[in-house]
Short mmCIF file of C-alpha atoms and ligand atoms in Angstrom, two decimals:
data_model
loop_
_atom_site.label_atom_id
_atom_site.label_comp_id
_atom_site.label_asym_id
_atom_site.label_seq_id
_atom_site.Cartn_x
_atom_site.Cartn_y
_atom_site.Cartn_z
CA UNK D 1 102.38 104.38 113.64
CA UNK D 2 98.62 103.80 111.72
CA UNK D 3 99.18 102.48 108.25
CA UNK D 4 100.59 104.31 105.80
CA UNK D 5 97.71 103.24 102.23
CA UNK D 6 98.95 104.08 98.95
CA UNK D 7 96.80 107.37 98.37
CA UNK D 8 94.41 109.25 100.51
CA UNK D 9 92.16 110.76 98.79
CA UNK D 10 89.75 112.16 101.20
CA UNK D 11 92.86 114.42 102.60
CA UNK D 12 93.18 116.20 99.58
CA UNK D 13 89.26 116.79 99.46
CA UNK D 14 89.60 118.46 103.24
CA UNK D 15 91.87 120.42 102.38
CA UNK D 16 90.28 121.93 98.90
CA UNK D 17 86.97 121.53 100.33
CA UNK D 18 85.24 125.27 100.68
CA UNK D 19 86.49 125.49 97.27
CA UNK D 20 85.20 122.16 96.17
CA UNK D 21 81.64 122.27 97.63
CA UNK D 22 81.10 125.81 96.37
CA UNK D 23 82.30 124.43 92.45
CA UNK D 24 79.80 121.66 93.21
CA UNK D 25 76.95 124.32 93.98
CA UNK D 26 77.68 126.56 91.31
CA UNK D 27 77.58 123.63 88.18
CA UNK D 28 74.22 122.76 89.78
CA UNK D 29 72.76 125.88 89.95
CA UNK D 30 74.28 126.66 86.53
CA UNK D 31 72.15 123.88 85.65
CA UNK D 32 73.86 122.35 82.56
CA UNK D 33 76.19 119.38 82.89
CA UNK D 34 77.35 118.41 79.18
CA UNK D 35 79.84 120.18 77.41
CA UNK D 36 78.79 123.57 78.90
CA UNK D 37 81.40 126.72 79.68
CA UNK D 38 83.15 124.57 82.58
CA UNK D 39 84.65 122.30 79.96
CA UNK D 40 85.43 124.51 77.15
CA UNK D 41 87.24 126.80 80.31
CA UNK D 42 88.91 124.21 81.30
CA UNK D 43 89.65 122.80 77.82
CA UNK D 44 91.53 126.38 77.75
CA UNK D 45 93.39 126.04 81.05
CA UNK D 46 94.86 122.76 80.57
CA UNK D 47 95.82 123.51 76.81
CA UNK D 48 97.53 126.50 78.57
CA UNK D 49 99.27 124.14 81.23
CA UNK D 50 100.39 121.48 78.83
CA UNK D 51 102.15 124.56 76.62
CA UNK D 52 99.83 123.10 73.94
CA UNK D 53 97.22 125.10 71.93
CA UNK D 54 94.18 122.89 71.76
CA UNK D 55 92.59 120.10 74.79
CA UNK D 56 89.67 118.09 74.25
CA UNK D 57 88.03 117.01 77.61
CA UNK D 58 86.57 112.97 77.04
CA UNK D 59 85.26 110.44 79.07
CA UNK D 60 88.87 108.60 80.41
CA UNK D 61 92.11 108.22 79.96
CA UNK D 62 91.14 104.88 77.37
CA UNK D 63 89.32 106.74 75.31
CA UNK D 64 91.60 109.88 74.77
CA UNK D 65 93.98 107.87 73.17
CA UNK D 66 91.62 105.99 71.44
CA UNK D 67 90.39 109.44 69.81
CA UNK D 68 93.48 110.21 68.97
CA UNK D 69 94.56 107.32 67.45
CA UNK D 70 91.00 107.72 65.39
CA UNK D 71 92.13 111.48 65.00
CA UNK D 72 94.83 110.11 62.97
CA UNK D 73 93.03 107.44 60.79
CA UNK D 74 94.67 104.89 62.48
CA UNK D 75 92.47 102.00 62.65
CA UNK D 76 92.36 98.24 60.69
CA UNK D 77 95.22 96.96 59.65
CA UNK D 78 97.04 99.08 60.96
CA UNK D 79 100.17 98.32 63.65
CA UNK D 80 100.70 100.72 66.57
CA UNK D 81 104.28 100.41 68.26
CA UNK D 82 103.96 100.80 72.07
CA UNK D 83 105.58 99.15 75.49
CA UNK D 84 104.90 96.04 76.71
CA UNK D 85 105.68 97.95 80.49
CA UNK D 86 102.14 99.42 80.66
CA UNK D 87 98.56 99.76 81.85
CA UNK D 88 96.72 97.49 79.83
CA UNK D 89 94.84 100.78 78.75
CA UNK D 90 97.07 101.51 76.55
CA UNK D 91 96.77 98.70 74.46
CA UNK D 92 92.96 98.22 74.94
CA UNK D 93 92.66 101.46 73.43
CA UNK D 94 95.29 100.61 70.45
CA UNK D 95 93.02 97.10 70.05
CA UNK D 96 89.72 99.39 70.59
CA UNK D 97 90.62 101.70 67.44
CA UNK D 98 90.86 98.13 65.23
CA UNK D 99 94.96 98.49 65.33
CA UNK D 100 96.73 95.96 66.26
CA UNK D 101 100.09 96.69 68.71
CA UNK D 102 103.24 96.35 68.20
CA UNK D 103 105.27 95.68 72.04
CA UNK D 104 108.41 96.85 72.19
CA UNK D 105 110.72 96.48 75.52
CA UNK D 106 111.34 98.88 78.39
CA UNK D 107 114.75 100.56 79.62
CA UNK D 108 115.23 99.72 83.32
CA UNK D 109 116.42 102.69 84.10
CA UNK D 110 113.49 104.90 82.56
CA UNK D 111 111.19 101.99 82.22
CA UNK D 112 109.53 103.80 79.10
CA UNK D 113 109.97 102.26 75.36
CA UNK D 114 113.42 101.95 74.53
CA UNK D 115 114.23 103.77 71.25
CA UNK D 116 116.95 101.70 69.91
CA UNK D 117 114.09 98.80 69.46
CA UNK D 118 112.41 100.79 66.88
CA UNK D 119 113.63 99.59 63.75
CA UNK D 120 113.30 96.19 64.14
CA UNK D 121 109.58 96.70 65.17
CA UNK D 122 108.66 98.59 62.40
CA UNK D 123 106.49 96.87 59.59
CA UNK D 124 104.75 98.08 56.31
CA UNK D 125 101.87 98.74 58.26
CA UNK D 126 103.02 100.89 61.75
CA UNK D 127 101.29 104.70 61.41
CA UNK D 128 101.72 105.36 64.98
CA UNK D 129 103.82 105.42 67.99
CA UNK D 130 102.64 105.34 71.55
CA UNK D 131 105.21 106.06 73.86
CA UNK D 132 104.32 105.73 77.52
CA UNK D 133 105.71 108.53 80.34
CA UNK D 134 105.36 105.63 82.97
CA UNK D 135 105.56 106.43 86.62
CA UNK D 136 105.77 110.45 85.86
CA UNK D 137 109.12 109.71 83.90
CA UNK D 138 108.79 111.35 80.38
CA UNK D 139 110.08 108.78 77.83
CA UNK D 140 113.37 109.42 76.04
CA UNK D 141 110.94 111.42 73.30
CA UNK D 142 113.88 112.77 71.09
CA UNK D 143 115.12 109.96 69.16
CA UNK D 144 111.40 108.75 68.93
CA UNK D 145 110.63 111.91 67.44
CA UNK D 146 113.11 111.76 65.00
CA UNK D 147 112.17 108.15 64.17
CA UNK D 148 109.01 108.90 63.70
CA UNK D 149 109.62 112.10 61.62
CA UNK D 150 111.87 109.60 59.31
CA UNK D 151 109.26 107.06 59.12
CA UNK D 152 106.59 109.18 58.64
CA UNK D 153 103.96 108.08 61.60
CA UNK D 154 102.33 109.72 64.16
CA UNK D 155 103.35 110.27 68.08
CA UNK D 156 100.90 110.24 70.48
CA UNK D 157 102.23 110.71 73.54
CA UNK D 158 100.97 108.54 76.81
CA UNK D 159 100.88 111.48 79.48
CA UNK D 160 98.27 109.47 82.17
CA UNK D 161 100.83 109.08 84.42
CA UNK D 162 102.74 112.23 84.00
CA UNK D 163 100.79 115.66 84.35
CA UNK D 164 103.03 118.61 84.62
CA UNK D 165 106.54 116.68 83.89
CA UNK D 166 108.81 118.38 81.44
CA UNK D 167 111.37 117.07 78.82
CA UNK D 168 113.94 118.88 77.27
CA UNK D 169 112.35 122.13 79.03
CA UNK D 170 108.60 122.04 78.12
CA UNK D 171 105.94 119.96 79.13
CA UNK D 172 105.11 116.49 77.54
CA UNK D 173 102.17 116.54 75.97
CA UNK D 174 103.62 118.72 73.75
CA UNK D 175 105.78 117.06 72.00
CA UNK D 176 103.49 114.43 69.74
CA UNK D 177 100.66 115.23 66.67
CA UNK D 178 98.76 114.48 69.91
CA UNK D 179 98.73 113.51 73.72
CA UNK D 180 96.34 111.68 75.57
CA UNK D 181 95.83 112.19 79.92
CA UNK D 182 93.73 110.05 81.99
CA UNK D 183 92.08 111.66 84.91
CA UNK D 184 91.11 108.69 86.83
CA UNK D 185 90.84 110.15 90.83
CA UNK D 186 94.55 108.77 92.05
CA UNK D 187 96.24 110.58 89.03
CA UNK D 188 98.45 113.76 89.57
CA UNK D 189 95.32 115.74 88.22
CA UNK D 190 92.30 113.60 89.55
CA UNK D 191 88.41 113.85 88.70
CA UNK D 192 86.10 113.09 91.59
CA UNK D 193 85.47 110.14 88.81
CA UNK D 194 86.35 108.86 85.13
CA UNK D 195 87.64 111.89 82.99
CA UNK D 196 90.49 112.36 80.00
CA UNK D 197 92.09 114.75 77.55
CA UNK D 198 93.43 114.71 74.26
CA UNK D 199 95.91 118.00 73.46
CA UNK D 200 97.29 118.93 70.04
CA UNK D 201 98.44 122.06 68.64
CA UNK D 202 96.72 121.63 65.06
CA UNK D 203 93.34 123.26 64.62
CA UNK D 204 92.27 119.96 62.67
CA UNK D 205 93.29 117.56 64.71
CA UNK D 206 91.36 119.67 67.75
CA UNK D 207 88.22 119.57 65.29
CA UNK D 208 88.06 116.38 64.69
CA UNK D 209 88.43 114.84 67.89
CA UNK D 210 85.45 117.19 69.24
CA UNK D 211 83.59 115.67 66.44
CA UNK D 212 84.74 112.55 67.59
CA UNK D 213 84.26 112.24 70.88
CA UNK D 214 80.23 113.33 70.19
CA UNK D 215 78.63 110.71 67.56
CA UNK D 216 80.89 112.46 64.56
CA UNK D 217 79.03 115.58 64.71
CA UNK D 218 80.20 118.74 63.61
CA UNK D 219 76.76 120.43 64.11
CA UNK D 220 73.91 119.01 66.17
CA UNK D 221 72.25 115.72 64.62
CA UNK D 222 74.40 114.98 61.76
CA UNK D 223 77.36 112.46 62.06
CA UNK D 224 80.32 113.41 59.44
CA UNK D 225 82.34 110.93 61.02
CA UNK D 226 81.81 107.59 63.05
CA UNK D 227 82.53 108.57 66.68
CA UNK D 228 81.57 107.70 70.05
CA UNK D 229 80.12 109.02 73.11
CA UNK D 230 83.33 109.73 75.17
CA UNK D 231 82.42 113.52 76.82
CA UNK D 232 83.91 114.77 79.80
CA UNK D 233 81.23 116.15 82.38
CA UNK D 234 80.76 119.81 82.97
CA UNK D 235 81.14 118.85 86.75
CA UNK D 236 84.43 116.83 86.81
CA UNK D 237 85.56 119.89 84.37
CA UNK D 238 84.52 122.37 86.86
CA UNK D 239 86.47 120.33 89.65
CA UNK D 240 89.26 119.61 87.89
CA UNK D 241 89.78 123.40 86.96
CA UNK D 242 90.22 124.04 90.91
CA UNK D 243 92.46 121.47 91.19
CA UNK D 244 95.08 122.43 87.90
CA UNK D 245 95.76 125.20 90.33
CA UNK D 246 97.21 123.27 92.64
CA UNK D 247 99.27 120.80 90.63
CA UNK D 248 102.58 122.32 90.30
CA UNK D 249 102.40 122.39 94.05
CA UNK D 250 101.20 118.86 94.33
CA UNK D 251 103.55 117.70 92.02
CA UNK D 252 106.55 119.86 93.73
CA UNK D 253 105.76 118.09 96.95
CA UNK D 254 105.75 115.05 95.57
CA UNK D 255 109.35 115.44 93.65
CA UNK D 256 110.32 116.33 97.68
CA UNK D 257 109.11 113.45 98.99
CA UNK D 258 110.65 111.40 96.53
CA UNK D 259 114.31 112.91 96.94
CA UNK D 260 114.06 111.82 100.90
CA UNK D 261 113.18 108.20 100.13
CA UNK D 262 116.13 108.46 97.42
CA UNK D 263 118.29 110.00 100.69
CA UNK D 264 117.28 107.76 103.10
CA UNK D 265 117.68 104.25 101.04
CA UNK D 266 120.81 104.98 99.14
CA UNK D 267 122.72 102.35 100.02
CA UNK D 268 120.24 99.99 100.54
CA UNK D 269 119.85 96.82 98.43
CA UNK D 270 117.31 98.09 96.52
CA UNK D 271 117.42 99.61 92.74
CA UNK D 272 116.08 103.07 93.05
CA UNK D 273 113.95 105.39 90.48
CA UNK D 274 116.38 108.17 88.34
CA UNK D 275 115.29 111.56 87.40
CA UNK D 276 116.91 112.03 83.98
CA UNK D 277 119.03 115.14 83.69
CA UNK D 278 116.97 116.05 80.86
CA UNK D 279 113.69 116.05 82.33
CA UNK D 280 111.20 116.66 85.36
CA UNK D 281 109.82 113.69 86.70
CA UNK D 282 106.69 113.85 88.76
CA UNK D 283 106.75 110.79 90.33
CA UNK D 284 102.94 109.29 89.84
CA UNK D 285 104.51 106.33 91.45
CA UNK D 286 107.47 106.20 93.40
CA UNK D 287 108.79 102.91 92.41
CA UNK D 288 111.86 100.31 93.39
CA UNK D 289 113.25 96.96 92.25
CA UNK D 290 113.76 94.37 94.86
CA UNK D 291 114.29 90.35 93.58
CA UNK D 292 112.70 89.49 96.68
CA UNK D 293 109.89 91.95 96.20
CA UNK D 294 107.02 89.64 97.61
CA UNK D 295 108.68 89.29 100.23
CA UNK D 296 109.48 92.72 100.65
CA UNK D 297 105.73 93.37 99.90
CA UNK D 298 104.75 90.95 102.92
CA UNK D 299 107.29 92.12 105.26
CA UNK D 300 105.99 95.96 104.58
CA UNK D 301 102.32 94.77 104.98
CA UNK D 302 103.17 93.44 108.55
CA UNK D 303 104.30 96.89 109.67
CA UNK D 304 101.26 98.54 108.54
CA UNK D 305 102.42 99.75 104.74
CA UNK D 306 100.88 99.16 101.85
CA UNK D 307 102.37 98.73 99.01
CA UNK D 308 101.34 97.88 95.16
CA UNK D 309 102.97 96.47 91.54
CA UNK D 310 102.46 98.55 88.67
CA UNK D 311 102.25 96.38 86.68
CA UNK D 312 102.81 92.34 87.84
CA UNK D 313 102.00 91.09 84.33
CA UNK D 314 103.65 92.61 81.35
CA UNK D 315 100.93 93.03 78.41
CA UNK D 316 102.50 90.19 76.31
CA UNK D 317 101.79 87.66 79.01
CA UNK D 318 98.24 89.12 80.04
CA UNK D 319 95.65 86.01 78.95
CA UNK D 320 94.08 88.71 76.90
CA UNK D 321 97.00 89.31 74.86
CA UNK D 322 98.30 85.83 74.10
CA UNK D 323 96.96 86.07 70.73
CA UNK D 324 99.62 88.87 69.89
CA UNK D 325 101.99 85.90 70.21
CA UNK D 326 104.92 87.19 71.87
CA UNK D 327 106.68 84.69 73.80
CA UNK D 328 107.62 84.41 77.51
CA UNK D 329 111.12 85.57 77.43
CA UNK D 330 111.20 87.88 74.30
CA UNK D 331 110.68 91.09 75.96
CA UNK D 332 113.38 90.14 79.40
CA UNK D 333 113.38 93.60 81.08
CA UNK D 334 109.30 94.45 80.66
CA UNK D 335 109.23 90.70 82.38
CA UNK D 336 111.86 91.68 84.68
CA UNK D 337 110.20 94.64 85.81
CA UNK D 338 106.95 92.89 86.41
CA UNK D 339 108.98 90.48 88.61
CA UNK D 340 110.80 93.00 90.62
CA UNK D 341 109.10 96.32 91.06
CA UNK D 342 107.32 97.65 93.97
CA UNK D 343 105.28 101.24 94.38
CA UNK D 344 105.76 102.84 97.57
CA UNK D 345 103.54 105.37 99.03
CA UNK D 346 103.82 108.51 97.01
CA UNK D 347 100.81 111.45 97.12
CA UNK D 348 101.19 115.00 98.17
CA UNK D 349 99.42 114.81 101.85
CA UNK D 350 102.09 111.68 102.86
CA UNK D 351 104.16 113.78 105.76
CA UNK D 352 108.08 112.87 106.17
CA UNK D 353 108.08 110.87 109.31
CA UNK D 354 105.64 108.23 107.42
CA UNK D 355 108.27 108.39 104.50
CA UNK D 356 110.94 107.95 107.32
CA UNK D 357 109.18 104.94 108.34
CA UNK D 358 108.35 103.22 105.38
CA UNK D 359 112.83 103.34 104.77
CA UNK D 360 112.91 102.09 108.24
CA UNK D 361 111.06 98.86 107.39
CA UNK D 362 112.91 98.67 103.90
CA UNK D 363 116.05 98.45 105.86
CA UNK D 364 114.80 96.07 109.10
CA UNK D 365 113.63 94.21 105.82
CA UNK D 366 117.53 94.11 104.60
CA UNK D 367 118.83 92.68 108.02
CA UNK D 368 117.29 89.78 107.14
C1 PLP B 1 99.63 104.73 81.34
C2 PLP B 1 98.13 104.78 81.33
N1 PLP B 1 97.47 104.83 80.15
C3 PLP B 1 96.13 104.90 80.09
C4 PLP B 1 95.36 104.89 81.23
C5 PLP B 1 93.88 104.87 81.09
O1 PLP B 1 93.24 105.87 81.79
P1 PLP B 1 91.72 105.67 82.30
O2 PLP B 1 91.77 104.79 83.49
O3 PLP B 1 91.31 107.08 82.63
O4 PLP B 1 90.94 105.12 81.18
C6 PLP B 1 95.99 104.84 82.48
C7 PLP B 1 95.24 104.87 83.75
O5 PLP B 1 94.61 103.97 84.19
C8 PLP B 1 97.41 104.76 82.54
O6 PLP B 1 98.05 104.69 83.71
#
């Protein structure tokens, strides 16, 4: 068997490529590249997908939550509650805004920010909540909702790694003030480069982020607002609205694929992803526990696999972060998680038998 890599990327483009290269020809001929037709179209199209009214296109996934953290006013002195399970985006972009964040601890069995945690991180000076849908899981959103709703602070939903999933019947993305999606190339909906989106149903919000993301201009040459240069490019716009087509599809597949590794290593030794009852989970990453996941890792490498840890430092102990001042120890399962998990192979164009023998070198693995 070749190896099996963790995404493929140039599969999908040989497959979409007619459609691709004529997109490609079409922006150029068009002849303008900055927020042109492409992105307000597509702006339109992914509002549509994420059952939201309004999407803003930006530069990354980074900056569309930074914008929306902006959006809301949220900025110096100001604490943001998020995971400590996470990209370190998420936090860079809390830190980026002049916020400072607030880590609360994972569930294992979601590995999202655990509601019942919220209380006790709240201060005087939280205005926002950042709950990440990690791995294509949507986060238990209700009781954050309602938390929030109590508290009076914002939600903006972390949707980078969960395009298309659904809680409680409709699509995250939907659910906060505002939702922020990265569309770095490997994501569920991929740019042939760095792209994001913010979506909100209030006119306002959607207003002021376009502002935002261009200097703080609402008309040409005069800044209202201090904002940035964060715009997504007519051409990744144009490519990305081909591709939206064929997410439900991709993302279909990829729930397939993940219910024959859940088949074919029940059993095993290994702690296994759930799909909550009350959602859709799109599996960005298929992802296991092992206590001897290095090992595991290794042993996988040998037969040609390839493997990676999302994430192998949890934010609190990342150098970078040590002046938060969270101790080693005070947030067990986000430290447990960056101990044990392990990403399998997981993208659309992976066929069965390479699924079938990724399980059979999990379980060789288990003989010992
Ligand atoms: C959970 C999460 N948040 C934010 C980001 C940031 O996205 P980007 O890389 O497009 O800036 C990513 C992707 O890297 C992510 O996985």
């Amino acid at each position: 068997m070749p190896e099996i890599p963790m995404i493929q990327l140039s599969e999908q483009y040989r497959a979409l490529r007619v459609e691709l290269d004529e997109t490609v020809r079409r922006v150029f001929e068009q002849g303008a590249f900055i927020l042109g037709a492409e992105v307000a179209v597509f702006e339109s199209e992914f509002a549509a997908y994420c059952e939201s009214a309004y999407a803003v296109g930006v530069a990354s996934g980074t900056e569309a939550l930074q914008l929306a953290l902006m959006a809301c006013g949220v900025g110096e002195n100001d604490e943001v509650i998020t995971s400590a399970h996470t990209a370190v985006a998420t936090v860079a972009a809390i830190e980026a805004c002049g916020a400072r964040p607030r880590l609360v601890d994972v569930t294992l069995e979601r590995y999202t920010l655990n509601p019942a945690l919220l209380t006790e991180a709240l201060s005087q000076r939280t205005r926002a909540i950042v709950p990440v849908h990690l791995y294509g899981c949507p986060a238990d959103l209700t009781p954050i909702l309602e938390f929030a709703k109590t508290q009076g602070l914002f939600v903006i939903e972390d949707c980078s790694q969960a395009h298309g999933a659904t809680y409680a019947g409709r699509k995250v993305g939907s659910f906060g003030e505002l939702a922020a999606f990265s569309f770095y190339p490997t994501k569920n909906l991929g740019a042939f480069g760095d792209g994001g989106a913010v979506t909100t149903k209030d006119p306002s919000l959607a207003e002021k982020l376009k502002a935002l993301r261009q200097y703080g201009w609402k008309e040409h040459y005069v800044s209202s607002l201090k904002g940035l240069n964060s715009r997504l490019d007519e051409l990744q716009a144009a490519l990305l609205r081909v591709k939206l087509r064929y997410l439900d599809a991709w993302n279909q597949r990829r729930r397939e694929l993940a219910n024959l590794y859940l088949e074919l290593l029940a059993g095993t030794e290994l702690t296994l992803p759930i799909q909550p009852a009350d959602a859709t989970h799109v599996f960005h990453q298929f992802v296991i526990r092992h206590p001897q996941r290095d090992a595991l890792r290794a042993f996988l490498k040998a037969w040609g696999i390839h493997t990676l840890i999302h994430y192998p430092v949890p934010i609190h102990l990342q150098p970078a972060y040590a002046d938060l001042g969270y101790a080693r120890g005070s947030l067990p399962n986000a430290e447990r998680a960056a101990n044990e998990v392990l990403s399998l192979p997981l993208y659309p164009e992976l066929t069965e038998e390479q699924v079938r023998f990724v399980c059979a070198g999990i379980r060789e693995f288990a003989k010992g």
